[in-house]
Amino acid sequence: MNAKPVVVGVDGGPDSLRALAWAAEYASTAGAPLIALTAVETPAAVGPYAMAGWVDPSILEDRAHTMLTDAVRDTLGHEASVEQIVVRGHPAEAIVAASKDARLVVVGNRGRGGFAGMLLGSVSQHVVPHARCPVVVLPHQHADQDRGPGQ
């Protein structure tokens, strides 16, 4: 019987990199495979000037692959055993879909597009009630939390 994987959503932002590190440690301890998942959402092109800002989806996917590879290497090292997956679609929906076969889903509190003051980012807000397995949401770490007491 294969162990169910730990799935972590990665968008390259600081919270997702912390989630990746946490998920890797958990997966190692639990003896579970680790899947780092990135979703590429192709913006809808609307209106007569849409083609001026249009980006080929394959270019977006290539950038996502590069970002994911760099994030895994920089966070976990060259020898990390991580399945890296890039899918097309909304990040929250991609993570929820992956949760159907997962042991655990890990996400950061806020992604690259997070608004200051939000308790949870839009992806984590969607994933928590819709996932088909337990979810860990790592809290956002402010710059002043990096320093120890009295520093």
PDB file of C-alpha atoms in Angstrom:
ATOM      1  CA  MET A   1       0.000   0.000   0.000  1.00  0.00           C
ATOM      2  CA  ASN A   2       1.399   3.391  -0.961  1.00  0.00           C
ATOM      3  CA  ALA A   3       1.456   6.129   1.639  1.00  0.00           C
ATOM      4  CA  LYS A   4      -0.781   9.074   0.882  1.00  0.00           C
ATOM      5  CA  PRO A   5       1.223  12.205   0.088  1.00  0.00           C
ATOM      6  CA  VAL A   6       1.517  15.496   1.883  1.00  0.00           C
ATOM      7  CA  VAL A   7       0.545  18.236  -0.591  1.00  0.00           C
ATOM      8  CA  VAL A   8       1.883  21.754  -0.170  1.00  0.00           C
ATOM      9  CA  GLY A   9       0.789  24.777  -2.197  1.00  0.00           C
ATOM     10  CA  VAL A  10       3.737  26.870  -3.375  1.00  0.00           C
ATOM     11  CA  ASP A  11       3.497  30.293  -5.038  1.00  0.00           C
ATOM     12  CA  GLY A  12       7.029  31.482  -4.271  1.00  0.00           C
ATOM     13  CA  GLY A  13       5.952  33.904  -1.539  1.00  0.00           C
ATOM     14  CA  PRO A  14       7.499  33.782   1.950  1.00  0.00           C
ATOM     15  CA  ASP A  15       4.487  32.102   3.560  1.00  0.00           C
ATOM     16  CA  SER A  16       4.436  29.346   0.944  1.00  0.00           C
ATOM     17  CA  LEU A  17       8.179  28.744   1.370  1.00  0.00           C
ATOM     18  CA  ARG A  18       7.658  28.332   5.115  1.00  0.00           C
ATOM     19  CA  ALA A  19       4.788  25.951   4.325  1.00  0.00           C
ATOM     20  CA  LEU A  20       7.087  23.983   2.008  1.00  0.00           C
ATOM     21  CA  ALA A  21       9.747  23.627   4.729  1.00  0.00           C
ATOM     22  CA  TRP A  22       7.129  22.608   7.321  1.00  0.00           C
ATOM     23  CA  ALA A  23       5.487  20.114   4.949  1.00  0.00           C
ATOM     24  CA  ALA A  24       8.848  18.557   4.058  1.00  0.00           C
ATOM     25  CA  GLU A  25       9.698  18.024   7.729  1.00  0.00           C
ATOM     26  CA  TYR A  26       6.244  16.585   8.451  1.00  0.00           C
ATOM     27  CA  ALA A  27       6.347  14.281   5.405  1.00  0.00           C
ATOM     28  CA  SER A  28       9.780  13.018   6.395  1.00  0.00           C
ATOM     29  CA  THR A  29       8.654  12.315   9.955  1.00  0.00           C
ATOM     30  CA  ALA A  30       5.453  10.607   8.764  1.00  0.00           C
ATOM     31  CA  GLY A  31       7.221   8.591   6.052  1.00  0.00           C
ATOM     32  CA  ALA A  32       4.962  10.144   3.420  1.00  0.00           C
ATOM     33  CA  PRO A  33       5.829  11.403  -0.059  1.00  0.00           C
ATOM     34  CA  LEU A  34       5.797  15.165  -0.586  1.00  0.00           C
ATOM     35  CA  ILE A  35       4.101  16.933  -3.484  1.00  0.00           C
ATOM     36  CA  ALA A  36       4.779  20.630  -4.111  1.00  0.00           C
ATOM     37  CA  LEU A  37       1.910  22.031  -6.168  1.00  0.00           C
ATOM     38  CA  THR A  38       1.751  25.265  -8.117  1.00  0.00           C
ATOM     39  CA  ALA A  39      -1.246  26.380 -10.137  1.00  0.00           C
ATOM     40  CA  VAL A  40      -1.151  28.717 -13.104  1.00  0.00           C
ATOM     41  CA  GLU A  41      -4.278  30.718 -13.627  1.00  0.00           C
ATOM     42  CA  THR A  42      -4.595  32.082 -17.144  1.00  0.00           C
ATOM     43  CA  PRO A  43      -6.259  35.492 -17.021  1.00  0.00           C
ATOM     44  CA  ALA A  44      -9.409  35.841 -19.051  1.00  0.00           C
ATOM     45  CA  ALA A  45      -8.951  37.962 -22.146  1.00  0.00           C
ATOM     46  CA  VAL A  46     -11.894  40.311 -22.579  1.00  0.00           C
ATOM     47  CA  GLY A  47     -12.497  43.306 -24.787  1.00  0.00           C
ATOM     48  CA  PRO A  48     -10.931  44.705 -27.971  1.00  0.00           C
ATOM     49  CA  TYR A  49      -7.552  45.429 -26.341  1.00  0.00           C
ATOM     50  CA  ALA A  50      -7.177  42.082 -24.622  1.00  0.00           C
ATOM     51  CA  MET A  51      -4.628  40.774 -27.114  1.00  0.00           C
ATOM     52  CA  ALA A  52      -2.198  43.562 -26.215  1.00  0.00           C
ATOM     53  CA  GLY A  53      -1.749  42.124 -22.723  1.00  0.00           C
ATOM     54  CA  TRP A  54      -2.229  38.467 -23.649  1.00  0.00           C
ATOM     55  CA  VAL A  55       0.392  36.030 -22.427  1.00  0.00           C
ATOM     56  CA  ASP A  56       0.801  32.561 -23.879  1.00  0.00           C
ATOM     57  CA  PRO A  57      -0.249  30.026 -21.183  1.00  0.00           C
ATOM     58  CA  SER A  58       2.806  27.899 -21.967  1.00  0.00           C
ATOM     59  CA  ILE A  59       5.036  30.854 -21.007  1.00  0.00           C
ATOM     60  CA  LEU A  60       3.180  31.151 -17.697  1.00  0.00           C
ATOM     61  CA  GLU A  61       3.631  27.407 -17.116  1.00  0.00           C
ATOM     62  CA  ASP A  62       7.352  27.625 -17.892  1.00  0.00           C
ATOM     63  CA  ARG A  63       7.716  30.465 -15.375  1.00  0.00           C
ATOM     64  CA  ALA A  64       5.767  28.467 -12.797  1.00  0.00           C
ATOM     65  CA  HIS A  65       8.012  25.411 -13.321  1.00  0.00           C
ATOM     66  CA  THR A  66      11.090  27.599 -12.876  1.00  0.00           C
ATOM     67  CA  MET A  67       9.688  29.239  -9.756  1.00  0.00           C
ATOM     68  CA  LEU A  68       8.745  25.879  -8.248  1.00  0.00           C
ATOM     69  CA  THR A  69      12.107  24.297  -9.015  1.00  0.00           C
ATOM     70  CA  ASP A  70      13.918  27.286  -7.522  1.00  0.00           C
ATOM     71  CA  ALA A  71      11.661  27.333  -4.449  1.00  0.00           C
ATOM     72  CA  VAL A  72      12.231  23.637  -3.743  1.00  0.00           C
ATOM     73  CA  ARG A  73      15.983  23.873  -4.300  1.00  0.00           C
ATOM     74  CA  ASP A  74      16.425  27.060  -2.258  1.00  0.00           C
ATOM     75  CA  THR A  75      14.186  25.897   0.594  1.00  0.00           C
ATOM     76  CA  LEU A  76      14.971  22.186   0.822  1.00  0.00           C
ATOM     77  CA  GLY A  77      18.257  21.745  -1.043  1.00  0.00           C
ATOM     78  CA  HIS A  78      19.309  19.972  -4.224  1.00  0.00           C
ATOM     79  CA  GLU A  79      18.767  16.457  -2.889  1.00  0.00           C
ATOM     80  CA  ALA A  80      15.178  16.919  -1.692  1.00  0.00           C
ATOM     81  CA  SER A  81      12.758  14.198  -2.701  1.00  0.00           C
ATOM     82  CA  VAL A  82       9.752  16.201  -3.834  1.00  0.00           C
ATOM     83  CA  GLU A  83       7.326  15.618  -6.666  1.00  0.00           C
ATOM     84  CA  GLN A  84       6.804  18.987  -8.328  1.00  0.00           C
ATOM     85  CA  ILE A  85       3.513  19.545 -10.120  1.00  0.00           C
ATOM     86  CA  VAL A  86       2.326  22.571 -12.084  1.00  0.00           C
ATOM     87  CA  VAL A  87      -1.311  22.595 -13.131  1.00  0.00           C
ATOM     88  CA  ARG A  88      -3.529  25.056 -14.955  1.00  0.00           C
ATOM     89  CA  GLY A  89      -6.364  26.513 -12.954  1.00  0.00           C
ATOM     90  CA  HIS A  90      -7.173  28.446  -9.828  1.00  0.00           C
ATOM     91  CA  PRO A  91      -4.739  27.652  -6.987  1.00  0.00           C
ATOM     92  CA  ALA A  92      -7.453  26.957  -4.408  1.00  0.00           C
ATOM     93  CA  GLU A  93      -9.332  24.584  -6.718  1.00  0.00           C
ATOM     94  CA  ALA A  94      -6.098  22.793  -7.649  1.00  0.00           C
ATOM     95  CA  ILE A  95      -5.204  22.246  -3.992  1.00  0.00           C
ATOM     96  CA  VAL A  96      -8.727  21.055  -3.153  1.00  0.00           C
ATOM     97  CA  ALA A  97      -8.578  18.598  -6.065  1.00  0.00           C
ATOM     98  CA  ALA A  98      -5.203  17.304  -4.867  1.00  0.00           C
ATOM     99  CA  SER A  99      -6.580  16.906  -1.340  1.00  0.00           C
ATOM    100  CA  LYS A 100      -8.801  14.021  -2.467  1.00  0.00           C
ATOM    101  CA  ASP A 101      -5.805  11.668  -2.487  1.00  0.00           C
ATOM    102  CA  ALA A 102      -3.689  13.409   0.164  1.00  0.00           C
ATOM    103  CA  ARG A 103      -2.868  12.627   3.767  1.00  0.00           C
ATOM    104  CA  LEU A 104      -2.497  16.333   4.582  1.00  0.00           C
ATOM    105  CA  VAL A 105      -2.559  19.682   2.767  1.00  0.00           C
ATOM    106  CA  VAL A 106      -0.260  22.494   3.863  1.00  0.00           C
ATOM    107  CA  VAL A 107      -0.644  26.112   2.760  1.00  0.00           C
ATOM    108  CA  GLY A 108       0.739  29.427   3.867  1.00  0.00           C
ATOM    109  CA  ASN A 109      -1.588  31.978   5.337  1.00  0.00           C
ATOM    110  CA  ARG A 110      -1.138  34.485   2.535  1.00  0.00           C
ATOM    111  CA  GLY A 111       0.105  34.247  -0.993  1.00  0.00           C
ATOM    112  CA  ARG A 112       1.868  36.755  -3.174  1.00  0.00           C
ATOM    113  CA  GLY A 113      -1.367  38.698  -3.642  1.00  0.00           C
ATOM    114  CA  GLY A 114      -2.313  38.882   0.023  1.00  0.00           C
ATOM    115  CA  PHE A 115      -3.837  42.037   1.439  1.00  0.00           C
ATOM    116  CA  ALA A 116      -2.379  43.384   4.658  1.00  0.00           C
ATOM    117  CA  GLY A 117      -4.661  42.833   7.609  1.00  0.00           C
ATOM    118  CA  MET A 118      -6.422  39.745   6.237  1.00  0.00           C
ATOM    119  CA  LEU A 119      -6.537  36.888   8.714  1.00  0.00           C
ATOM    120  CA  LEU A 120      -6.402  34.323   5.910  1.00  0.00           C
ATOM    121  CA  GLY A 121      -5.610  34.640   2.239  1.00  0.00           C
ATOM    122  CA  SER A 122      -8.247  33.777  -0.354  1.00  0.00           C
ATOM    123  CA  VAL A 123      -6.641  30.435  -1.208  1.00  0.00           C
ATOM    124  CA  SER A 124      -6.411  29.254   2.388  1.00  0.00           C
ATOM    125  CA  GLN A 125      -9.946  30.515   3.063  1.00  0.00           C
ATOM    126  CA  HIS A 126     -11.230  28.340   0.223  1.00  0.00           C
ATOM    127  CA  VAL A 127      -9.073  25.295   0.935  1.00  0.00           C
ATOM    128  CA  VAL A 128      -9.896  24.922   4.641  1.00  0.00           C
ATOM    129  CA  PRO A 129     -13.647  24.218   4.284  1.00  0.00           C
ATOM    130  CA  HIS A 130     -13.422  22.335   0.971  1.00  0.00           C
ATOM    131  CA  ALA A 131     -10.403  20.040   1.367  1.00  0.00           C
ATOM    132  CA  ARG A 132     -11.007  16.319   1.615  1.00  0.00           C
ATOM    133  CA  CYS A 133      -8.237  15.817   4.196  1.00  0.00           C
ATOM    134  CA  PRO A 134      -6.792  17.719   7.158  1.00  0.00           C
ATOM    135  CA  VAL A 135      -5.294  21.139   6.359  1.00  0.00           C
ATOM    136  CA  VAL A 136      -2.471  22.996   8.066  1.00  0.00           C
ATOM    137  CA  VAL A 137      -2.356  26.764   7.501  1.00  0.00           C
ATOM    138  CA  LEU A 138       0.931  28.255   8.622  1.00  0.00           C
ATOM    139  CA  PRO A 139       0.387  31.715  10.103  1.00  0.00           C
ATOM    140  CA  HIS A 140       1.849  34.739   8.396  1.00  0.00           C
ATOM    141  CA  GLN A 141       5.206  35.659   9.871  1.00  0.00           C
ATOM    142  CA  HIS A 142       5.872  39.377  10.185  1.00  0.00           C
ATOM    143  CA  ALA A 143       9.414  40.728   9.892  1.00  0.00           C
ATOM    144  CA  ASP A 144       9.519  41.495  13.610  1.00  0.00           C
ATOM    145  CA  GLN A 145       8.758  37.836  14.388  1.00  0.00           C
ATOM    146  CA  ASP A 146      12.103  36.833  12.853  1.00  0.00           C
ATOM    147  CA  ARG A 147      13.905  38.418  15.786  1.00  0.00           C
ATOM    148  CA  GLY A 148      14.046  36.809  19.192  1.00  0.00           C
ATOM    149  CA  PRO A 149      12.790  38.428  22.392  1.00  0.00           C
ATOM    150  CA  GLY A 150      14.599  41.616  23.359  1.00  0.00           C
ATOM    151  CA  GLN A 151      16.243  42.090  19.969  1.00  0.00           C
TER     152      GLN A 151
END
